[in-house]
CSV table of C-alpha atoms and ligand atoms in Angstrom, one decimal:
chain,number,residue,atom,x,y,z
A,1,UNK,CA,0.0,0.0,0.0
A,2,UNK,CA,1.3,3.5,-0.7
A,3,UNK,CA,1.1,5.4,2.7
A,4,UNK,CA,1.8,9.5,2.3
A,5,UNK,CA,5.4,10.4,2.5
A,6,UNK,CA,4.4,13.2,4.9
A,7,UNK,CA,3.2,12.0,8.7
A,8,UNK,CA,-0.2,12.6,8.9
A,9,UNK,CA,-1.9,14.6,11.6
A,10,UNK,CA,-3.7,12.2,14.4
A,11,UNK,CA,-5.0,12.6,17.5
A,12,UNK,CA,-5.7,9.9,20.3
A,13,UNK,CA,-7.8,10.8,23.0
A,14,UNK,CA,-7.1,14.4,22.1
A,15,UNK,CA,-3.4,14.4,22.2
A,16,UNK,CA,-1.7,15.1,18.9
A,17,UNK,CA,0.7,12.1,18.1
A,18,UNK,CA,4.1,14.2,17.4
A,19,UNK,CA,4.8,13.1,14.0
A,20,UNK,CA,8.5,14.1,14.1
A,21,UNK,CA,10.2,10.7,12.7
A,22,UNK,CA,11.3,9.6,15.9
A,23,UNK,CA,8.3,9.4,17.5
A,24,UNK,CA,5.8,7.9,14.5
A,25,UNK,CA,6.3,5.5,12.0
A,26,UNK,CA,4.2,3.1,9.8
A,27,UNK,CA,3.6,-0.6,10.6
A,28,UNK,CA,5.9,-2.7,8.7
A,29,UNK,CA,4.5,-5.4,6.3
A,30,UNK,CA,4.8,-8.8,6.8
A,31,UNK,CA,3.0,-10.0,3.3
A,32,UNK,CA,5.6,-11.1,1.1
A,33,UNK,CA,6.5,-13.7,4.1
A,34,UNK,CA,3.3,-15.3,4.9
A,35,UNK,CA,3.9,-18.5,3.5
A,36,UNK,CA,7.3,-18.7,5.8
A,37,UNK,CA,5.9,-19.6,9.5
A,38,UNK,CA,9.4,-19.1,10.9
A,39,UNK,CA,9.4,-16.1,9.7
A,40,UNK,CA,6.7,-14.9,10.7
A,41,UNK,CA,7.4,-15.8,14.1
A,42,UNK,CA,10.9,-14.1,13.7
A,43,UNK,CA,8.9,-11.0,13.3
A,44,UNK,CA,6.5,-11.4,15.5
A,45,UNK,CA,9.3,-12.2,18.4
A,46,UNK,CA,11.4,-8.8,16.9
A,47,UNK,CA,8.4,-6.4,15.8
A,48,UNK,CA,5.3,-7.4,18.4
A,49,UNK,CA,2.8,-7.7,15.7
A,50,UNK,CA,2.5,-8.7,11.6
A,51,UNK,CA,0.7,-6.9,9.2
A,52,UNK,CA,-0.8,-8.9,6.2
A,53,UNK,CA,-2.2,-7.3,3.0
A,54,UNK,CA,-5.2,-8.2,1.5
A,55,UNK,CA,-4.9,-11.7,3.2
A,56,UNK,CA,-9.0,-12.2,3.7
A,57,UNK,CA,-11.8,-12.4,1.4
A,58,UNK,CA,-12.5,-8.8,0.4
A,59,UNK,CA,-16.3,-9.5,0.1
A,60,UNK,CA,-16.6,-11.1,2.9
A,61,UNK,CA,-15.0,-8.8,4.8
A,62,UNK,CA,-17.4,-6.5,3.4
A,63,UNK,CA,-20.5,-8.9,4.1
A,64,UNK,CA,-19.6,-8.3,7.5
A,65,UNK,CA,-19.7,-4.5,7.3
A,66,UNK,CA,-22.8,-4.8,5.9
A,67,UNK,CA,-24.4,-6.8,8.4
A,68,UNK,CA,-23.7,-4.8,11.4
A,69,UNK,CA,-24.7,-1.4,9.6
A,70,UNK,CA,-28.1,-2.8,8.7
A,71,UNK,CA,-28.4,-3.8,12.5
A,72,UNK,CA,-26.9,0.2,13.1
A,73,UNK,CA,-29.5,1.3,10.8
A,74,UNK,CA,-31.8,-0.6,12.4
A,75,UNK,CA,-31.8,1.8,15.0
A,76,UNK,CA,-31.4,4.8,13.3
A,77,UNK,CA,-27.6,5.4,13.7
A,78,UNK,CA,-27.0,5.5,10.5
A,79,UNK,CA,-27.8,8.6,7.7
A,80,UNK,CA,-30.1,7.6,5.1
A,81,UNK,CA,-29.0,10.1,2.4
A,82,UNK,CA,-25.9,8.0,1.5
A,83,UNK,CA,-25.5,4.1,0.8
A,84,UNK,CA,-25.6,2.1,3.9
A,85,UNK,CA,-22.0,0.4,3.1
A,86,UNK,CA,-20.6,3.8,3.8
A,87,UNK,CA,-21.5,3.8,7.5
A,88,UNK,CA,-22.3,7.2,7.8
A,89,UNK,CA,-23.3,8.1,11.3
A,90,UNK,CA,-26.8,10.0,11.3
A,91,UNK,CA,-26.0,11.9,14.4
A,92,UNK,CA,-28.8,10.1,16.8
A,93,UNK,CA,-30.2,6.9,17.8
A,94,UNK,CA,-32.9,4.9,18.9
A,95,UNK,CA,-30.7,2.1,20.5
A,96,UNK,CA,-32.3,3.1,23.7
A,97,UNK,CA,-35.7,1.6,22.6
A,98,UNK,CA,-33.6,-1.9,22.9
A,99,UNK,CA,-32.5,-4.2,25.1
A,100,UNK,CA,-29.1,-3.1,25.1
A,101,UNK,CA,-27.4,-6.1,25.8
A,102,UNK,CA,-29.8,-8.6,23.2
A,103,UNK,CA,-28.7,-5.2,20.8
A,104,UNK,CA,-25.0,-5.9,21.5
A,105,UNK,CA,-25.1,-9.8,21.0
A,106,UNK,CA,-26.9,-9.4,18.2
A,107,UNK,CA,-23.9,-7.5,16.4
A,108,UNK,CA,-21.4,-9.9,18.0
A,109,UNK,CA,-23.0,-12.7,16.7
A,110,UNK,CA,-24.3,-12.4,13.2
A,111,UNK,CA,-23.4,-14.9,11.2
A,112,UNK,CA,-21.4,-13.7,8.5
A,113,UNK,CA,-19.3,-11.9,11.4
A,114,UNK,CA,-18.6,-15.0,12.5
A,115,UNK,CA,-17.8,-17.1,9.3
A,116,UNK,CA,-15.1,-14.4,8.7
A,117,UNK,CA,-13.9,-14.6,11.9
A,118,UNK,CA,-14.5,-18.0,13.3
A,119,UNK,CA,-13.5,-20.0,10.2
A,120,UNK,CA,-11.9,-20.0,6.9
A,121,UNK,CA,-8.9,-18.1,6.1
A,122,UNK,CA,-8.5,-16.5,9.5
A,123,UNK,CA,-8.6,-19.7,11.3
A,124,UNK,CA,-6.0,-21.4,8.8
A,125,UNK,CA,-3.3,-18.9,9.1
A,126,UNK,CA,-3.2,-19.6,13.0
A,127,UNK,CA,-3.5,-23.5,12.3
A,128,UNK,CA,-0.3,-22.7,10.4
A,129,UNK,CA,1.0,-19.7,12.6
A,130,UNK,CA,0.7,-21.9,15.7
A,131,UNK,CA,0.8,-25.3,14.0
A,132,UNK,CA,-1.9,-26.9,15.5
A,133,UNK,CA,-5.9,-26.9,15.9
A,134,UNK,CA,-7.0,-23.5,16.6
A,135,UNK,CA,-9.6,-22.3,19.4
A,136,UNK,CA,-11.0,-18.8,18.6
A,137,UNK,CA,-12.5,-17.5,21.4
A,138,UNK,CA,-16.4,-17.6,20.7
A,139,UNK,CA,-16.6,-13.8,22.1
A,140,UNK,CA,-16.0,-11.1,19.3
A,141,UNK,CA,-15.7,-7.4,19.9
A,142,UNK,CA,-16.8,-5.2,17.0
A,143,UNK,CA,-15.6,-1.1,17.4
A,144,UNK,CA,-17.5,1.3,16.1
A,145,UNK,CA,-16.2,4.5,17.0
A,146,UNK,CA,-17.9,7.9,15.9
A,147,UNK,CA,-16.1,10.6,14.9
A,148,UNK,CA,-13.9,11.9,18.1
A,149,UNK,CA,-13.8,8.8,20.1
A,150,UNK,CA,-10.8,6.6,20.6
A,151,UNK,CA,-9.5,3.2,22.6
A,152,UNK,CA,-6.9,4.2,25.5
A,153,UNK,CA,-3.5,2.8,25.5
A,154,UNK,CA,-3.4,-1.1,26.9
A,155,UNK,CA,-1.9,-4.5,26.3
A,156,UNK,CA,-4.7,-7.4,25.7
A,157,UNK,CA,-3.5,-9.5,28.3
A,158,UNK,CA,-5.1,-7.6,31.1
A,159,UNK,CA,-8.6,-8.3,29.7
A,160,UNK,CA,-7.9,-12.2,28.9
A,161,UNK,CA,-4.7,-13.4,30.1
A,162,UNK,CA,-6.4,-16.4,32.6
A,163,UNK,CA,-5.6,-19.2,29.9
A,164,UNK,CA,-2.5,-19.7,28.4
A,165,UNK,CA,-0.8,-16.3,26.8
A,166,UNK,CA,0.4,-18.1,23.5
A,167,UNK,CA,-2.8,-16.1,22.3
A,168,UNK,CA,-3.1,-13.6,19.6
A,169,UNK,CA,-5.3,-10.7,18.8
A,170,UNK,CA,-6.8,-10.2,15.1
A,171,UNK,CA,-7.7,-7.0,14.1
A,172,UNK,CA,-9.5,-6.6,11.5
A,173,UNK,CA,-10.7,-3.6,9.3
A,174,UNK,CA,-14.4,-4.2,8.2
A,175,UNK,CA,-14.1,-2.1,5.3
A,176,UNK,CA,-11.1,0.9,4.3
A,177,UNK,CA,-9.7,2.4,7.4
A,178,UNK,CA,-8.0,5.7,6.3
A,179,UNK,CA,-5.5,7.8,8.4
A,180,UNK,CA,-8.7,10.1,9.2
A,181,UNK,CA,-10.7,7.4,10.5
A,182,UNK,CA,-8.5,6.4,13.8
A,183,UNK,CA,-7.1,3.2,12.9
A,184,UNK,CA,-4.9,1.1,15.1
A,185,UNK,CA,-1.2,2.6,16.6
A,186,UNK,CA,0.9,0.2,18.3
A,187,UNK,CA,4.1,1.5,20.4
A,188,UNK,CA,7.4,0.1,18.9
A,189,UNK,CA,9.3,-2.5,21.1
A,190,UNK,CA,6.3,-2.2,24.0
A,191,UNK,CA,6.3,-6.0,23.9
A,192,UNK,CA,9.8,-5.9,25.4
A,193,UNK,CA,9.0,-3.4,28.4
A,194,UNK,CA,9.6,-6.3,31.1
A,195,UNK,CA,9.3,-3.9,33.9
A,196,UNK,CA,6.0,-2.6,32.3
A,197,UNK,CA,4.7,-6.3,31.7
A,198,UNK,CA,5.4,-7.4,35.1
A,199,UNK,CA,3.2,-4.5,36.9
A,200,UNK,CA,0.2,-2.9,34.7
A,201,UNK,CA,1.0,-6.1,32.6
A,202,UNK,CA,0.0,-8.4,35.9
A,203,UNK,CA,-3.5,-7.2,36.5
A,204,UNK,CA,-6.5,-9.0,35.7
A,205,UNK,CA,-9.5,-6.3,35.1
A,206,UNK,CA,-12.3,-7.7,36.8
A,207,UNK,CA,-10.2,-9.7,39.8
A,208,UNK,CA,-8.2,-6.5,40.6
A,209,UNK,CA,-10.9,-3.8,40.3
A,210,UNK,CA,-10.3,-2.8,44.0
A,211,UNK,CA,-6.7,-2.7,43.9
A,212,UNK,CA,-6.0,-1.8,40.3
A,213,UNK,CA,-4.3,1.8,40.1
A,214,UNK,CA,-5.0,1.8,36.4
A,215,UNK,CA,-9.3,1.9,37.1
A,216,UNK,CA,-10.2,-0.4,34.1
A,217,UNK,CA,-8.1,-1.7,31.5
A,218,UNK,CA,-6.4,1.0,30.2
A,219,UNK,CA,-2.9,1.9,31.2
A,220,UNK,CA,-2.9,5.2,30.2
A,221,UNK,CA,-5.5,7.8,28.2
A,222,UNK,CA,-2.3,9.8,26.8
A,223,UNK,CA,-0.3,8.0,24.3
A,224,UNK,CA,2.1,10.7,23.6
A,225,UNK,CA,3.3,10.5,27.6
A,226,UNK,CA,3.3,7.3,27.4
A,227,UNK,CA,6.0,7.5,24.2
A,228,UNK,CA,7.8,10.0,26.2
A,229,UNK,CA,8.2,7.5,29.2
A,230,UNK,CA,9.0,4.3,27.5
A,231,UNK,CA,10.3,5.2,24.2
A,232,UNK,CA,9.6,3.8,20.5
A,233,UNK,CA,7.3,5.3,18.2
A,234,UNK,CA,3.7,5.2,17.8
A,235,UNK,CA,3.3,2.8,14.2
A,236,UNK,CA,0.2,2.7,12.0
A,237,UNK,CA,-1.2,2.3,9.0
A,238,UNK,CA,-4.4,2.6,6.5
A,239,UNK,CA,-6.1,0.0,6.2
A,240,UNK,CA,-8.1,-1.8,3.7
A,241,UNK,CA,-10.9,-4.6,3.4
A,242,UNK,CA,-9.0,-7.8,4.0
A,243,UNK,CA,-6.0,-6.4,5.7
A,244,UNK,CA,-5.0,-8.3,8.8
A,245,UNK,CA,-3.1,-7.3,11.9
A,246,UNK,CA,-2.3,-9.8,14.3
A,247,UNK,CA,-0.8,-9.0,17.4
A,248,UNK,CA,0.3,-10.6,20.8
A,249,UNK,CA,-0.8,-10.4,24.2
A,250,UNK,CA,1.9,-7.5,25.4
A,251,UNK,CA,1.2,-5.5,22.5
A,252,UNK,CA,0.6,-1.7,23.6
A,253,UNK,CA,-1.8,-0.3,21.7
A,254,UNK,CA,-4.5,2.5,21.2
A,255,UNK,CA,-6.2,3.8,18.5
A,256,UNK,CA,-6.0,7.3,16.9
A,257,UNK,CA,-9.4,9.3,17.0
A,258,UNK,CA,-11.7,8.8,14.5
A,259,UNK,CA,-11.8,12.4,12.5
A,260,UNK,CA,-13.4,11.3,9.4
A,261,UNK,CA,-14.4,14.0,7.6
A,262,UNK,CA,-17.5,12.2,6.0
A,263,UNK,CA,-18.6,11.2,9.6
A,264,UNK,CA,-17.9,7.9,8.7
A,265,UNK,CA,-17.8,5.2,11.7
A,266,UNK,CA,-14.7,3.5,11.7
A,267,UNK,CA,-15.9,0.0,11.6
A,268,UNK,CA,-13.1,-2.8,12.7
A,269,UNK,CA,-13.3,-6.5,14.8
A,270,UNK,CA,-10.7,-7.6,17.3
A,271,UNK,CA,-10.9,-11.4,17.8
A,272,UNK,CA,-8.8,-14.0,19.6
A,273,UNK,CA,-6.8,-17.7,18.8
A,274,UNK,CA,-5.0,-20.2,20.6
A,275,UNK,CA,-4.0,-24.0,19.9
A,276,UNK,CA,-6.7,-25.8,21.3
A,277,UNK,CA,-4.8,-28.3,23.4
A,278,UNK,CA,-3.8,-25.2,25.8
A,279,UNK,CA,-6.2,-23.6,29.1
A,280,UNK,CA,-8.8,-20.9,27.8
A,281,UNK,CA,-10.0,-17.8,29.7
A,282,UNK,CA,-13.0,-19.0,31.4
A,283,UNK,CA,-14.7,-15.2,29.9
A,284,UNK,CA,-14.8,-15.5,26.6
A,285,UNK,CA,-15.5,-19.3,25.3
A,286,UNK,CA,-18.6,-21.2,25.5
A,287,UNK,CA,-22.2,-20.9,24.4
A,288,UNK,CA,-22.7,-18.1,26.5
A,289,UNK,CA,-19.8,-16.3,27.6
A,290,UNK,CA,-19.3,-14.5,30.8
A,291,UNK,CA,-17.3,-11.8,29.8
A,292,UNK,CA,-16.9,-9.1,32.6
A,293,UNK,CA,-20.0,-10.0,34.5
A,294,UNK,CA,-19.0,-10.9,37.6
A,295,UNK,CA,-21.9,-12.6,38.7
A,296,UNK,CA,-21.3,-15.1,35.8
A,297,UNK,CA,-17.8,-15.8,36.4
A,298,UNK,CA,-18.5,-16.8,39.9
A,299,UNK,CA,-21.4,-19.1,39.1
A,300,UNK,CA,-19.4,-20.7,36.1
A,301,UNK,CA,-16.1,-20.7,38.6
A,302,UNK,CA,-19.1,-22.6,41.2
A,303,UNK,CA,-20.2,-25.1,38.7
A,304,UNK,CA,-16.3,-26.2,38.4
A,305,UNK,CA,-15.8,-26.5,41.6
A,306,UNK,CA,-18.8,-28.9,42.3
A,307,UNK,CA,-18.1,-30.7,39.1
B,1,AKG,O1,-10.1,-1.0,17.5
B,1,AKG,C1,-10.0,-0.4,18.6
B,1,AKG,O2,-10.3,0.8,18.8
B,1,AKG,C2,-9.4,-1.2,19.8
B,1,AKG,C3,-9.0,-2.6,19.5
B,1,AKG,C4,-8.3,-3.2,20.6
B,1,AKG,O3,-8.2,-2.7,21.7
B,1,AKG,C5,-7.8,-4.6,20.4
B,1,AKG,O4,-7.8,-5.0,19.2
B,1,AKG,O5,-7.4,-5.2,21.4
């Protein structure tokens, strides 16, 4: 992909990312070596994450899209004076007419969602990456940031790191992601912060709510701070249907605002994969997936313990 040869300008959470060339960078790509597995862990040992290009089905990818805007148009959250598949955000909803839980399901679940996620392609490249049967986790999370909203700083492993950590993220543009949209930025080398990993890298969201200094997941709500204190550069990209980042468990990353001028809703999935032999987080597998409710984790924790 051609990226512009000058930074852009991006914002996450407010806070302009400096775009001086030590402190941002693009992603690099990892195409050209996906059928080399050794490789491809080389890189994701030295880099933290691998970008593939146009590695899934473009139309399904885009059946996908499709699928949750219809449900976003459902309730009124999307503008009908331009084609649905542009997602552009009418400025209101109605969601609060809904159950908003059986709402959210509903887009987590839908089935072309899933056979992008939970199958084909994207399953095979982990049967190869980690050379063996894959579990996805049956939880997905779909993002759909408006314009001026943004995800904090965090690494993954705070939200499911219970099962084994030989886990990887997938995230994965449902539809083109420009620079103005706030796509993905991952800090350089943050997967080799040891002290970092051992202490805001430790906590487990919902065990250490009391204790936890961070408040919820996130370690931090200013990235460029965060750059200043540990070092590297914030890396990103544009994306396009079928582009594929993958990324490990100790992974800082944020996302840049969305500023689309269209008002477009930046539309993206993060999804999880392991080798099925190895222990799963409890919160996001099975029919009905506990997630963060702790209620549920404690009854399904119960029914082990009388099993
Ligand atoms: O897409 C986003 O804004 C956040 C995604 C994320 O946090 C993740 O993939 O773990």
């Amino acid at each position: 992909m051609k990226l512009p040869i000058e930074p852009p300008v991006l914002h996450a959470q407010g806070h302009l990312i400096d775009p001086s060339p030590e402190c941002f960078g693009w992603l690099r790509e990892s195409t050209d070596v996906l059928d080399d597995t050794a490789e491809l862990h080389r890189r994701m040992e030295e880099d933290g994450y691998l970008l593939i290009r146009g590695y899934l089905d473009a139309e399904e990818v885009l059946a996908a899209r499709r699928e949750i805007l219809e449900k976003l148009a459902s309730v009124d959250e999307i503008d009908p004076d331009f084609p649905l598949i542009d997602g552009i955000w009418s400025g209101k909803s109605n969601r609060a007419a809904f159950d908003a839980s059986a709402f959210a399901k509903s887009i987590r679940t839908g089935a072309a969602l899933r056979k992008l996620l939970q199958g084909g392609r994207m399953v095979r490249f982990f049967e190869h990456f980690l050379g063996g049967e894959v579990r996805p986790f049956d939880w997905l999370w779909v993002r759909m940031p408006r314009v001026g909203q943004s995800t904090g700083c965090h690494y993954d492993v705070v939200y499911m790191g219970r099962g084994t950590h030989n886990l990887y993220t997938a995230w994965t543009p449902l539809g083109s992601v420009p620079l103005t949209d706030g796509p993905l930025l991952i800090l350089e080398n943050s997967h080799r912060l040891e002290e970092l990993k051992q202490t805001y890298g430790a906590i487990d969201v919902d065990r250490d709510r009391e204790k936890n200094p961070w408040g919820g997941g996130w370690f931090s709500r200013n990235p460029v701070e965060v750059r200043r204190r540990y070092g590297g550069r914030w890396l990103t990209s544009a994306f396009e249907p079928g582009d594929l980042l993958i990324f490990g468990m100790y992974t800082l990353h944020c996302s840049a605002d969305n500023a689309s001028p269209v008002n477009r809703i930046r539309l993206s999935s993060d999804s999880r994969y392991q080798l099925a032999s190895e222990p799963a987080d409890e919160r996001w597998v099975g029919d009905d997936p506990p997630a963060h409710d702790l209620e549920k984790q404690e009854a399904l924790a119960a029914r082990g313990r009388n099993a």
